[in-house]
mmCIF file of C-alpha atoms and ligand atoms in Angstrom:
data_model
loop_
_atom_site.group_PDB
_atom_site.id
_atom_site.type_symbol
_atom_site.label_atom_id
_atom_site.label_comp_id
_atom_site.label_asym_id
_atom_site.label_seq_id
_atom_site.Cartn_x
_atom_site.Cartn_y
_atom_site.Cartn_z
ATOM 1 C CA UNK A 1 -0.135 0.219 -0.099
ATOM 2 C CA UNK A 2 1.251 3.458 -1.271
ATOM 3 C CA UNK A 3 2.202 5.771 1.815
ATOM 4 C CA UNK A 4 0.091 8.763 0.972
ATOM 5 C CA UNK A 5 0.574 12.275 2.986
ATOM 6 C CA UNK A 6 -1.385 15.641 2.812
ATOM 7 C CA UNK A 7 0.373 18.777 3.788
ATOM 8 C CA UNK A 8 -1.979 21.325 4.174
ATOM 9 C CA UNK A 9 -1.323 24.630 5.052
ATOM 10 C CA UNK A 10 -2.085 28.372 3.899
ATOM 11 C CA UNK A 11 1.354 28.836 2.324
ATOM 12 C CA UNK A 12 1.177 32.641 1.739
ATOM 13 C CA UNK A 13 3.539 32.539 0.536
ATOM 14 C CA UNK A 14 5.668 29.020 0.665
ATOM 15 C CA UNK A 15 9.086 29.457 2.455
ATOM 16 C CA UNK A 16 12.331 27.614 2.616
ATOM 17 C CA UNK A 17 10.998 26.132 5.962
ATOM 18 C CA UNK A 18 7.857 24.686 4.182
ATOM 19 C CA UNK A 19 9.945 23.244 1.282
ATOM 20 C CA UNK A 20 12.279 22.028 3.874
ATOM 21 C CA UNK A 21 9.511 19.693 5.031
ATOM 22 C CA UNK A 22 8.450 18.624 1.516
ATOM 23 C CA UNK A 23 11.837 17.780 0.808
ATOM 24 C CA UNK A 24 12.442 15.464 3.921
ATOM 25 C CA UNK A 25 8.747 14.209 4.129
ATOM 26 C CA UNK A 26 9.043 12.817 0.371
ATOM 27 C CA UNK A 27 12.045 10.390 1.793
ATOM 28 C CA UNK A 28 9.475 9.125 4.386
ATOM 29 C CA UNK A 29 6.178 8.895 2.140
ATOM 30 C CA UNK A 30 5.927 7.790 -1.369
ATOM 31 C CA UNK A 31 3.765 10.611 -2.194
ATOM 32 C CA UNK A 32 2.872 14.063 -0.535
ATOM 33 C CA UNK A 33 -0.167 16.130 -1.891
ATOM 34 C CA UNK A 34 0.621 19.930 -0.689
ATOM 35 C CA UNK A 35 -3.165 20.947 -0.158
ATOM 36 C CA UNK A 36 -3.409 24.906 -0.361
ATOM 37 C CA UNK A 37 -6.183 25.924 1.971
ATOM 38 C CA UNK A 38 -8.147 29.175 0.794
ATOM 39 C CA UNK A 39 -8.222 30.321 4.301
ATOM 40 C CA UNK A 40 -10.175 33.496 3.564
ATOM 41 C CA UNK A 41 -9.740 34.672 7.208
ATOM 42 C CA UNK A 42 -6.159 34.951 6.738
ATOM 43 C CA UNK A 43 -6.869 37.575 3.758
ATOM 44 C CA UNK A 44 -3.972 36.328 1.968
ATOM 45 C CA UNK A 45 -1.884 38.167 -0.315
ATOM 46 C CA UNK A 46 -1.687 36.047 -2.987
ATOM 47 C CA UNK A 47 -4.621 34.378 -4.367
ATOM 48 C CA UNK A 48 -5.239 30.513 -4.055
ATOM 49 C CA UNK A 49 -4.406 30.078 -7.973
ATOM 50 C CA UNK A 50 -1.158 31.996 -7.456
ATOM 51 C CA UNK A 51 -0.101 29.905 -4.549
ATOM 52 C CA UNK A 52 -0.952 26.677 -6.122
ATOM 53 C CA UNK A 53 1.325 27.698 -9.305
ATOM 54 C CA UNK A 54 4.038 29.055 -6.905
ATOM 55 C CA UNK A 55 4.700 25.947 -5.278
ATOM 56 C CA UNK A 56 4.125 23.520 -8.360
ATOM 57 C CA UNK A 57 6.963 25.857 -9.772
ATOM 58 C CA UNK A 58 8.985 25.225 -6.660
ATOM 59 C CA UNK A 59 8.294 21.448 -6.653
ATOM 60 C CA UNK A 60 8.256 20.442 -10.152
ATOM 61 C CA UNK A 61 11.428 18.376 -9.667
ATOM 62 C CA UNK A 62 10.038 16.475 -7.135
ATOM 63 C CA UNK A 63 8.749 13.314 -8.072
ATOM 64 C CA UNK A 64 5.675 12.135 -5.676
ATOM 65 C CA UNK A 65 4.824 15.774 -4.859
ATOM 66 C CA UNK A 66 1.501 17.064 -6.425
ATOM 67 C CA UNK A 67 -0.249 20.272 -5.399
ATOM 68 C CA UNK A 68 -3.666 21.111 -5.526
ATOM 69 C CA UNK A 69 -6.285 23.604 -3.439
ATOM 70 C CA UNK A 70 -8.970 22.670 -1.223
ATOM 71 C CA UNK A 71 -11.888 23.895 0.831
ATOM 72 C CA UNK A 72 -14.074 22.413 3.222
ATOM 73 C CA UNK A 73 -12.811 19.946 5.945
ATOM 74 C CA UNK A 74 -8.878 18.818 5.723
ATOM 75 C CA UNK A 75 -10.111 15.058 6.393
ATOM 76 C CA UNK A 76 -12.416 15.010 3.199
ATOM 77 C CA UNK A 77 -9.316 15.983 1.196
ATOM 78 C CA UNK A 78 -7.320 13.146 2.704
ATOM 79 C CA UNK A 79 -10.257 10.814 1.838
ATOM 80 C CA UNK A 80 -10.522 11.913 -1.732
ATOM 81 C CA UNK A 81 -7.102 10.871 -2.295
ATOM 82 C CA UNK A 82 -6.896 7.879 -0.190
ATOM 83 C CA UNK A 83 -4.221 9.126 1.952
ATOM 84 C CA UNK A 84 -3.757 8.395 5.488
ATOM 85 C CA UNK A 85 -1.337 10.828 6.850
ATOM 86 C CA UNK A 86 -1.726 14.799 7.508
ATOM 87 C CA UNK A 87 1.759 16.187 7.744
ATOM 88 C CA UNK A 88 2.604 19.149 9.562
ATOM 89 C CA UNK A 89 5.805 20.835 10.465
ATOM 90 C CA UNK A 90 6.605 21.579 14.096
ATOM 91 C CA UNK A 91 8.572 25.100 14.900
ATOM 92 C CA UNK A 92 8.587 26.181 18.319
ATOM 93 C CA UNK A 93 7.049 24.865 21.619
ATOM 94 C CA UNK A 94 4.397 27.836 20.634
ATOM 95 C CA UNK A 95 3.293 25.561 17.686
ATOM 96 C CA UNK A 96 2.518 22.693 20.102
ATOM 97 C CA UNK A 97 -0.551 23.924 21.558
ATOM 98 C CA UNK A 98 -2.339 24.693 18.282
ATOM 99 C CA UNK A 99 -0.941 21.595 16.450
ATOM 100 C CA UNK A 100 -2.151 19.232 19.593
ATOM 101 C CA UNK A 101 -5.641 20.667 19.387
ATOM 102 C CA UNK A 102 -5.958 20.466 15.541
ATOM 103 C CA UNK A 103 -4.243 16.704 15.408
ATOM 104 C CA UNK A 104 -7.046 16.061 18.301
ATOM 105 C CA UNK A 105 -10.025 17.489 16.553
ATOM 106 C CA UNK A 106 -8.931 15.863 13.165
ATOM 107 C CA UNK A 107 -8.801 12.353 14.932
ATOM 108 C CA UNK A 108 -12.332 13.083 16.670
ATOM 109 C CA UNK A 109 -13.666 13.673 13.076
ATOM 110 C CA UNK A 110 -11.734 10.655 11.816
ATOM 111 C CA UNK A 111 -9.498 8.078 13.627
ATOM 112 C CA UNK A 112 -8.306 6.585 10.814
ATOM 113 C CA UNK A 113 -6.144 9.454 10.024
ATOM 114 C CA UNK A 114 -2.901 9.868 11.726
ATOM 115 C CA UNK A 115 -1.155 13.428 11.918
ATOM 116 C CA UNK A 116 2.715 13.208 11.605
ATOM 117 C CA UNK A 117 4.970 15.971 12.811
ATOM 118 C CA UNK A 118 8.260 16.755 11.666
ATOM 119 C CA UNK A 119 10.696 19.333 13.512
ATOM 120 C CA UNK A 120 11.287 22.148 11.235
ATOM 121 C CA UNK A 121 15.017 22.665 10.677
ATOM 122 C CA UNK A 122 16.700 24.792 13.289
ATOM 123 C CA UNK A 123 17.472 27.668 10.699
ATOM 124 C CA UNK A 124 13.734 27.776 10.159
ATOM 125 C CA UNK A 125 12.105 27.469 13.730
ATOM 126 C CA UNK A 126 11.230 31.127 13.661
ATOM 127 C CA UNK A 127 9.908 31.537 10.160
ATOM 128 C CA UNK A 128 6.439 32.799 9.340
ATOM 129 C CA UNK A 129 4.850 33.803 6.069
ATOM 130 C CA UNK A 130 3.198 36.443 8.128
ATOM 131 C CA UNK A 131 6.867 37.993 9.161
ATOM 132 C CA UNK A 132 8.325 37.262 5.643
ATOM 133 C CA UNK A 133 5.485 39.694 4.278
ATOM 134 C CA UNK A 134 5.534 42.130 6.950
ATOM 135 C CA UNK A 135 9.358 42.426 6.196
ATOM 136 C CA UNK A 136 9.035 42.575 2.637
ATOM 137 C CA UNK A 137 6.420 45.174 2.727
ATOM 138 C CA UNK A 138 8.336 47.731 4.653
ATOM 139 C CA UNK A 139 11.404 47.356 2.295
ATOM 140 C CA UNK A 140 13.448 44.601 4.225
ATOM 141 C CA UNK A 141 15.278 41.923 2.689
ATOM 142 C CA UNK A 142 13.603 38.440 2.690
ATOM 143 C CA UNK A 143 15.689 36.380 0.422
ATOM 144 C CA UNK A 144 17.243 34.165 2.879
ATOM 145 C CA UNK A 145 13.744 33.244 3.885
ATOM 146 C CA UNK A 146 12.325 32.217 0.446
ATOM 147 C CA UNK A 147 13.485 31.093 -2.966
ATOM 148 C CA UNK A 148 14.550 33.653 -5.369
ATOM 149 C CA UNK A 149 11.021 33.258 -7.390
ATOM 150 C CA UNK A 150 9.124 34.048 -4.284
ATOM 151 C CA UNK A 151 11.106 36.575 -3.349
ATOM 152 C CA UNK A 152 10.421 38.470 -6.892
ATOM 153 C CA UNK A 153 6.817 37.696 -6.578
ATOM 154 C CA UNK A 154 6.225 39.431 -3.268
ATOM 155 C CA UNK A 155 8.743 42.405 -4.499
ATOM 156 C CA UNK A 156 5.821 42.798 -7.394
ATOM 157 C CA UNK A 157 3.072 41.877 -5.153
ATOM 158 C CA UNK A 158 3.815 44.971 -3.184
ATOM 159 C CA UNK A 159 4.798 47.272 -5.928
ATOM 160 C CA UNK A 160 1.313 46.357 -7.431
ATOM 161 C CA UNK A 161 -0.314 47.327 -4.000
ATOM 162 C CA UNK A 162 1.280 50.664 -4.004
HETATM 163 N N1 COA B 201 8.539 26.447 7.931
HETATM 164 C C1 COA B 201 8.286 27.886 8.018
HETATM 165 N N2 COA B 201 6.945 28.426 8.540
HETATM 166 C C2 COA B 201 6.275 27.381 8.846
HETATM 167 C C3 COA B 201 6.310 25.892 8.738
HETATM 168 C C4 COA B 201 7.494 25.706 8.287
HETATM 169 N N3 COA B 201 7.897 24.256 8.325
HETATM 170 N N4 COA B 201 5.268 25.425 9.219
HETATM 171 C C5 COA B 201 4.181 26.315 9.266
HETATM 172 N N5 COA B 201 4.793 27.449 9.208
HETATM 173 C C6 COA B 201 4.028 28.847 9.220
HETATM 174 C C7 COA B 201 2.968 29.322 8.437
HETATM 175 O O1 COA B 201 4.013 30.027 7.308
HETATM 176 C C8 COA B 201 2.240 30.067 8.845
HETATM 177 O O2 COA B 201 2.530 31.220 9.120
HETATM 178 P P1 COA B 201 1.379 32.779 8.972
HETATM 179 O O3 COA B 201 0.066 32.386 10.206
HETATM 180 O O4 COA B 201 2.245 33.503 9.543
HETATM 181 O O5 COA B 201 0.872 32.853 7.721
HETATM 182 C C9 COA B 201 2.003 29.460 10.222
HETATM 183 O O6 COA B 201 3.242 28.725 10.336
HETATM 184 C C10 COA B 201 0.869 28.197 10.444
HETATM 185 O O7 COA B 201 0.207 28.433 9.008
HETATM 186 P P2 COA B 201 -0.243 27.036 8.304
HETATM 187 O O8 COA B 201 0.856 25.981 8.118
HETATM 188 O O9 COA B 201 -0.491 27.610 7.027
HETATM 189 O O10 COA B 201 -1.346 26.394 8.385
HETATM 190 P P3 COA B 201 -2.520 27.280 8.845
HETATM 191 O O11 COA B 201 -2.744 27.231 10.078
HETATM 192 O O12 COA B 201 -3.106 28.321 8.257
HETATM 193 O O13 COA B 201 -3.317 26.384 7.996
HETATM 194 C C11 COA B 201 -5.127 24.680 7.969
HETATM 195 C C12 COA B 201 -4.409 25.385 8.920
HETATM 196 C C13 COA B 201 -5.342 25.016 6.630
HETATM 197 C C14 COA B 201 -4.211 23.125 7.814
HETATM 198 C C15 COA B 201 -6.274 24.314 8.940
HETATM 199 O O14 COA B 201 -6.868 25.230 9.023
HETATM 200 C C16 COA B 201 -7.213 23.426 8.220
HETATM 201 O O15 COA B 201 -7.245 22.267 7.881
HETATM 202 N N6 COA B 201 -8.001 23.856 7.319
HETATM 203 C C17 COA B 201 -9.332 23.070 6.755
HETATM 204 C C18 COA B 201 -10.743 23.184 7.318
HETATM 205 C C19 COA B 201 -10.719 22.007 8.559
HETATM 206 O O16 COA B 201 -10.628 20.637 8.278
HETATM 207 N N7 COA B 201 -10.944 22.131 9.879
HETATM 208 C C20 COA B 201 -10.847 21.606 10.857
HETATM 209 C C21 COA B 201 -9.329 21.256 11.611
HETATM 210 S S1 COA B 201 -9.340 20.428 13.033
#
């Protein structure tokens, strides 16, 4: 049986920290489906189509990784793909409570799925998409946090917004 994991998130935008989880995750799972949540509540900077396109471009050389958007319950997305695992990155202790709640809720909704956590690499443990956007919006450099293409997309996006 293929080991299929769904890696969900808002990815607004994808960072080196997320890519690190995908690269390490694909050594553990046969397939990873990166599931991009619409997350309207987060008022994303990039549209869901832009986010899917960016992640697809960043992962095009990674066999076994695919990308799609999703809305509705995460567990329905797992069901659709015959996946068994929700893959999440754990950064700092502060992530633990939220992730614990989410994993517990998902288990309550569908106990056949497991949430698997990977420790985010140390150099990305403080990274978040929100800070990356804020730094870029205020004219700071974010090229050490995101791939060059995402860096350019961020700069363009903030130019459009001015
Ligand atoms: N490296 C760097 N940053 C990371 C990271 C990593 N490895 N892992 C997470 N982050 C950051 C993200 O950039 C994001 O930063 P931001 O909040 O500043 O934008 C933050 O950590 C966490 O966001 P994200 O990973 O995108 O998760 P989320 O909390 O926005 O997404 C969903 C949560 C989409 C998975 C969840 O809401 C969901 O499943 N929704 C579907 C509805 C559902 O089923 N609900 C029931 C759930 S119990």
